[in-house]
CSV table of C-alpha atoms and ligand atoms in Angstrom, one decimal:
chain,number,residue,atom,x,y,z
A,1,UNK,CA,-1.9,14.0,-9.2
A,2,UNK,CA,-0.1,14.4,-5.9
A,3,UNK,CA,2.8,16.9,-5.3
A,4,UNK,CA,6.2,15.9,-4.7
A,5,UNK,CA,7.9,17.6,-2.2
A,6,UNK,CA,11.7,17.4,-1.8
A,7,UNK,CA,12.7,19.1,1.2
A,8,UNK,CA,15.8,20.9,0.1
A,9,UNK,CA,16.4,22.3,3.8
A,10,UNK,CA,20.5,22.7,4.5
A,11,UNK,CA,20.2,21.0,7.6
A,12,UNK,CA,18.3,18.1,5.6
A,13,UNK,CA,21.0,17.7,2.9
A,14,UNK,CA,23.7,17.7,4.9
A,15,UNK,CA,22.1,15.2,7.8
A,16,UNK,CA,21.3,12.9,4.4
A,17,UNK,CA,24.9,13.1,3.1
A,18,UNK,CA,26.3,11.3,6.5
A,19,UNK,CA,22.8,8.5,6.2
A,20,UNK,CA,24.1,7.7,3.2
A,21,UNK,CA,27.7,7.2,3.9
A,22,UNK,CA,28.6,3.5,4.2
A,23,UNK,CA,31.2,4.7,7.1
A,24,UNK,CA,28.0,6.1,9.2
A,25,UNK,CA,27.8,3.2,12.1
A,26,UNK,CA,24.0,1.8,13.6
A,27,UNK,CA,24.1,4.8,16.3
A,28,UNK,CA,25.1,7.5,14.1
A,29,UNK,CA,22.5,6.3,11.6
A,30,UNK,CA,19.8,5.6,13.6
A,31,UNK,CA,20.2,9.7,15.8
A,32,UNK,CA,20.5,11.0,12.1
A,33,UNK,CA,17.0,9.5,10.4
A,34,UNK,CA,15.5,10.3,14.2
A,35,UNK,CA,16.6,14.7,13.7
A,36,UNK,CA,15.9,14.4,10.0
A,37,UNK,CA,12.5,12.9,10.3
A,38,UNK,CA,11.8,16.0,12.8
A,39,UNK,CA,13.2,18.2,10.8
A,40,UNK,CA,10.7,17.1,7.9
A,41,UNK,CA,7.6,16.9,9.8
A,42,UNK,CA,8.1,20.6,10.2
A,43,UNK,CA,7.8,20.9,6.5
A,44,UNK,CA,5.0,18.5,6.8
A,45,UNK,CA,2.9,20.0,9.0
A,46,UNK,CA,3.5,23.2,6.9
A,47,UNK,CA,-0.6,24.0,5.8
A,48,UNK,CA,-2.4,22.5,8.8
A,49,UNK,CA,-5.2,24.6,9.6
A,50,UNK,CA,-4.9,27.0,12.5
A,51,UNK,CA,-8.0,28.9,14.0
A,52,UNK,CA,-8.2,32.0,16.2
A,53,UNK,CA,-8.2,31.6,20.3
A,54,UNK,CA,-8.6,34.1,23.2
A,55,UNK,CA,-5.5,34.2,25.6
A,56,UNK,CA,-4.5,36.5,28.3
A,57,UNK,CA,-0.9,37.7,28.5
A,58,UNK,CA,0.4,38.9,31.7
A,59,UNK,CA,-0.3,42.4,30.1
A,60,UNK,CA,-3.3,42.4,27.9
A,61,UNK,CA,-5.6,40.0,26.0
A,62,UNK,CA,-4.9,38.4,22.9
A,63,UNK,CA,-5.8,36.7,19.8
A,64,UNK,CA,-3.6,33.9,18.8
A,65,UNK,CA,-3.6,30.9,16.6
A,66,UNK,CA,-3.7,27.4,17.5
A,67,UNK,CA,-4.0,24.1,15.6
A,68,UNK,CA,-7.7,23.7,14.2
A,69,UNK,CA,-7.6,20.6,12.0
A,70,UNK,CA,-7.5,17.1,12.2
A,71,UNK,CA,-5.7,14.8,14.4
A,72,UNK,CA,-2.6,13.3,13.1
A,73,UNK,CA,-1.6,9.5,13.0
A,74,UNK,CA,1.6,8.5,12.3
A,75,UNK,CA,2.0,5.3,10.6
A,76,UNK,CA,5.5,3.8,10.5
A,77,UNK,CA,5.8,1.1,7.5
A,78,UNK,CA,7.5,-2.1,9.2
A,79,UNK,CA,10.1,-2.2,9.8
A,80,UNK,CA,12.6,0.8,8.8
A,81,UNK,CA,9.7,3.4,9.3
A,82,UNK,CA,10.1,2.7,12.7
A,83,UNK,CA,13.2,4.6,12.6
A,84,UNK,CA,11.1,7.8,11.6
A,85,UNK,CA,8.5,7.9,14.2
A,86,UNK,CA,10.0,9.2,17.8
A,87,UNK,CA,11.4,12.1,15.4
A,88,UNK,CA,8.1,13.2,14.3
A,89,UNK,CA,6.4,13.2,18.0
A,90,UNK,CA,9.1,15.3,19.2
A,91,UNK,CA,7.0,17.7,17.3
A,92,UNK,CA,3.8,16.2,17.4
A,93,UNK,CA,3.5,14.5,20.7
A,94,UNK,CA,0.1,14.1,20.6
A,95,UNK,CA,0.0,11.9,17.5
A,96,UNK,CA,-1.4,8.2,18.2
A,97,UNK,CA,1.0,5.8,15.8
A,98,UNK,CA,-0.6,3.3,13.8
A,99,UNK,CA,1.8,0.2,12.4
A,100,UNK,CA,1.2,-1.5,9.1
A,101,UNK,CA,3.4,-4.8,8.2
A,102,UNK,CA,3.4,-6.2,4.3
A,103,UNK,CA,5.6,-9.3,3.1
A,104,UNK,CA,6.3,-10.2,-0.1
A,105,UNK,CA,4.3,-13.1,-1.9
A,106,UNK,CA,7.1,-15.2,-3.0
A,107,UNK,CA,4.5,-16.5,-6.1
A,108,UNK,CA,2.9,-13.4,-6.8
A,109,UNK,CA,5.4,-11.0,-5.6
A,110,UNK,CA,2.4,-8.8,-4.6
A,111,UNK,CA,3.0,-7.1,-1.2
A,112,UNK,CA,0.6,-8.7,0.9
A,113,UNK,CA,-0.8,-6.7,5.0
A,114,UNK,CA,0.1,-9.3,7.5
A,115,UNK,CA,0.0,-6.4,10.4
A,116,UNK,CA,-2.2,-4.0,10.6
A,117,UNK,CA,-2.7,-1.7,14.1
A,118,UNK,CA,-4.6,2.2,13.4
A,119,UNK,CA,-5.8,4.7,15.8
A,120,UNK,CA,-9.6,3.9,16.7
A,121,UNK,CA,-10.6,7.2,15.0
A,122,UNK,CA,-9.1,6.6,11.8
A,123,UNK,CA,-11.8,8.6,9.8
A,124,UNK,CA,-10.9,11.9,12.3
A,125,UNK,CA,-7.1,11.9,11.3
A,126,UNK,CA,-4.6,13.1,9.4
A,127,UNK,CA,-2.2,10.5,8.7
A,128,UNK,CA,1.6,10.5,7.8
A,129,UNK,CA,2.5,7.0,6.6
A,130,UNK,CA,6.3,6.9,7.0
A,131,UNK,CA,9.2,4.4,5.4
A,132,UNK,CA,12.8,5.7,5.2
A,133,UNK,CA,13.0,4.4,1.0
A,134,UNK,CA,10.5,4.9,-1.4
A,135,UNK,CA,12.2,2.4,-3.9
A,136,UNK,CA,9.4,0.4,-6.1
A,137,UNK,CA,6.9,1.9,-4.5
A,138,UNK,CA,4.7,-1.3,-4.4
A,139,UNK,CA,4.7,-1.6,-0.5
A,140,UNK,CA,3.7,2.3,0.1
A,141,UNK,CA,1.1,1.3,-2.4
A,142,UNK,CA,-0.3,-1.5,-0.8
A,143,UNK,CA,0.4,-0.1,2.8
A,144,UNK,CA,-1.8,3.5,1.6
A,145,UNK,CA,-4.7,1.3,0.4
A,146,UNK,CA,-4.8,-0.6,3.9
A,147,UNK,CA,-5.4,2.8,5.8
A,148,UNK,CA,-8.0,3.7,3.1
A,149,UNK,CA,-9.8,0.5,3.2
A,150,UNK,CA,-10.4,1.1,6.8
A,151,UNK,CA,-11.5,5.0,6.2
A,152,UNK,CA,-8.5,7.0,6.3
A,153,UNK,CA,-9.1,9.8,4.3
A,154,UNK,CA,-6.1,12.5,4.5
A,155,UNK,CA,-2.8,10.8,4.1
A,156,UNK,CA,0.6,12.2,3.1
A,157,UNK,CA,3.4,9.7,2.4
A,158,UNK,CA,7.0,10.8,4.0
A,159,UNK,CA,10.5,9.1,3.0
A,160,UNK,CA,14.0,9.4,2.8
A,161,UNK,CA,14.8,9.0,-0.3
A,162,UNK,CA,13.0,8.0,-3.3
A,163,UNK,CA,13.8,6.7,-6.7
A,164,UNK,CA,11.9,7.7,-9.5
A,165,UNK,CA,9.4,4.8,-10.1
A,166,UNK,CA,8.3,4.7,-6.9
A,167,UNK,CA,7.2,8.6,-6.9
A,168,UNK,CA,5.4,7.6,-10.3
A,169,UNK,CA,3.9,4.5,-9.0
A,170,UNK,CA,2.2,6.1,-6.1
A,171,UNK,CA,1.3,9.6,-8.1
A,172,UNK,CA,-0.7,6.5,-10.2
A,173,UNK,CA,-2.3,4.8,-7.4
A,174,UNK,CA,-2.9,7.4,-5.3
A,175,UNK,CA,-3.3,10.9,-6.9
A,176,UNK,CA,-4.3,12.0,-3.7
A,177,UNK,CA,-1.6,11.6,-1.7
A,178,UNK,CA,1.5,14.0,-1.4
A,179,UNK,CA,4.7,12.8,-1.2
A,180,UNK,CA,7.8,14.7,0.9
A,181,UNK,CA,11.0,13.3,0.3
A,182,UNK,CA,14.9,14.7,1.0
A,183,UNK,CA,15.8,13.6,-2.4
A,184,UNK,CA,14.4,11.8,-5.6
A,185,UNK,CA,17.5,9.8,-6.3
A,186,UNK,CA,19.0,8.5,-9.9
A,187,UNK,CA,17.1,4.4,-10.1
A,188,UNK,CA,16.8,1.4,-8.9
A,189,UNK,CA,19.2,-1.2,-9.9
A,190,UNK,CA,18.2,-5.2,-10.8
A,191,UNK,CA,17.3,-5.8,-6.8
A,192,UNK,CA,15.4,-2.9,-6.2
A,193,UNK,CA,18.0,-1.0,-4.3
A,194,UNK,CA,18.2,3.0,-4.9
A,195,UNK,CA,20.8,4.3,-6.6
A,196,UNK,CA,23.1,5.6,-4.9
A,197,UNK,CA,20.3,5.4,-1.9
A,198,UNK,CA,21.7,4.4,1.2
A,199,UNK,CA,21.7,0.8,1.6
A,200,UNK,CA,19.0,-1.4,3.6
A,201,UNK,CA,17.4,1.1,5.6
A,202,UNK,CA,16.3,-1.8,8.4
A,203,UNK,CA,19.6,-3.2,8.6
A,204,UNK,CA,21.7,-0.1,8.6
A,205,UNK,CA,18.7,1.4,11.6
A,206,UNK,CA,18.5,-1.7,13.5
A,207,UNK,CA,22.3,-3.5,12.7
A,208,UNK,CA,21.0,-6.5,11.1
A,209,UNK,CA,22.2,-8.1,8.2
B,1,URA,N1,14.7,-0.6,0.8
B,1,URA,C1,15.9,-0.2,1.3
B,1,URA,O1,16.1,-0.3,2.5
B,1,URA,N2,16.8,0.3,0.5
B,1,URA,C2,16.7,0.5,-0.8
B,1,URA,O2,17.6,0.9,-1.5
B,1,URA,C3,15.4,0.0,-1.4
B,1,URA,C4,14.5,-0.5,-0.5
């Protein structure tokens, strides 16, 4: 079963406190999902594997550490995970981004991949697939399952917010996947919104409506 991980950073809680307040306006939202997705890749990125290098200082040699594992990908869900991404390369700026698009089958209601863009090297990277609201769950689901079927391997799921049957529907698809969240809100109510959440991520990021 995959880990939940809710990032309980003071800097985290108290960016996610303004996200969520209905008085927060497009470019207020939108510069505070940008620092809070940076701050939570730091937590993310928290067991990559470092090895041992040789350096010189300017006085003496030295062992030091660098990054030893896989390459990362970061895959923004369409279209609010967009608003994740530039924060995460101000970390990692060597990260290729991947995009994956689902719609809704009106019949089925099945989320259905109607975009789909990865890195070349897909089996060679870590990847971070990224969507502000984890609400249902069904469209991390489907949107996981499209980087596997094309070899990804390592992937770690990164939200917002989540509501509780979303974290269980992906801890039952994909056991293997960890999930890092600011918060694991209260439900979802009869539209699949989050309780209390935040509203329409993509509208509130991109001032649609
Ligand atoms: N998507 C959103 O943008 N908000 C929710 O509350 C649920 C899904």
């Amino acid at each position: 079963m995959g880990n939940v991980h809710v990032i309980d950073h003071p800097l985290i809680q108290h960016k996610i406190t303004y996200i969520r307040d209905k008085n927060t306006g497009t470019k207020e939202f939108r510069e505070l999902v940008d620092e809070v997705a940076t701050l939570m890749a730091f937590e993310i990125t928290r067991d990559m594997p470092l090895k041992e290098i040789e350096v010189e200082t300017p006085v003496s040699k030295a062992t030091s550490k660098v990054l030893a594992g896989k390459k990362i990908g970061i895959v923004p869900i369409l279209r609010a995970g967009i608003g994740m991404v530039d924060g995460i390369l101000k970390l990692i700026p060597a990260a290729k981004v991947g995009h994956v698009g689902l719609y809704r089958d009106p019949e089925t209601l099945k989320p259905v991949e109607y975009y789909l863009k990865l890195p070349s090297d897909v089996q060679e990277r870590f990847f971070i697939v990224v969507d502000p609201m984890l609400a249902t769950g069904g469209t991390a689901v489907e949107a996981i399952h499209s980087l596997k079927k094309r070899g990804a391997k390592q992937i770690k799921l990164m939200c917002l917010i989540a509501a509780p049957e979303g974290v269980e529907v992906i801890q039952e698809a994909h056991p293997d996947v960890d999930i890092y969240v600011a918060g694991v809100d209260e439900k979802l109510d009869e539209k699949g919104y989050i309780v209390p959440g935040l509203g329409d991520a993509g509208d509130r990021l991109f001032g649609t409506k």
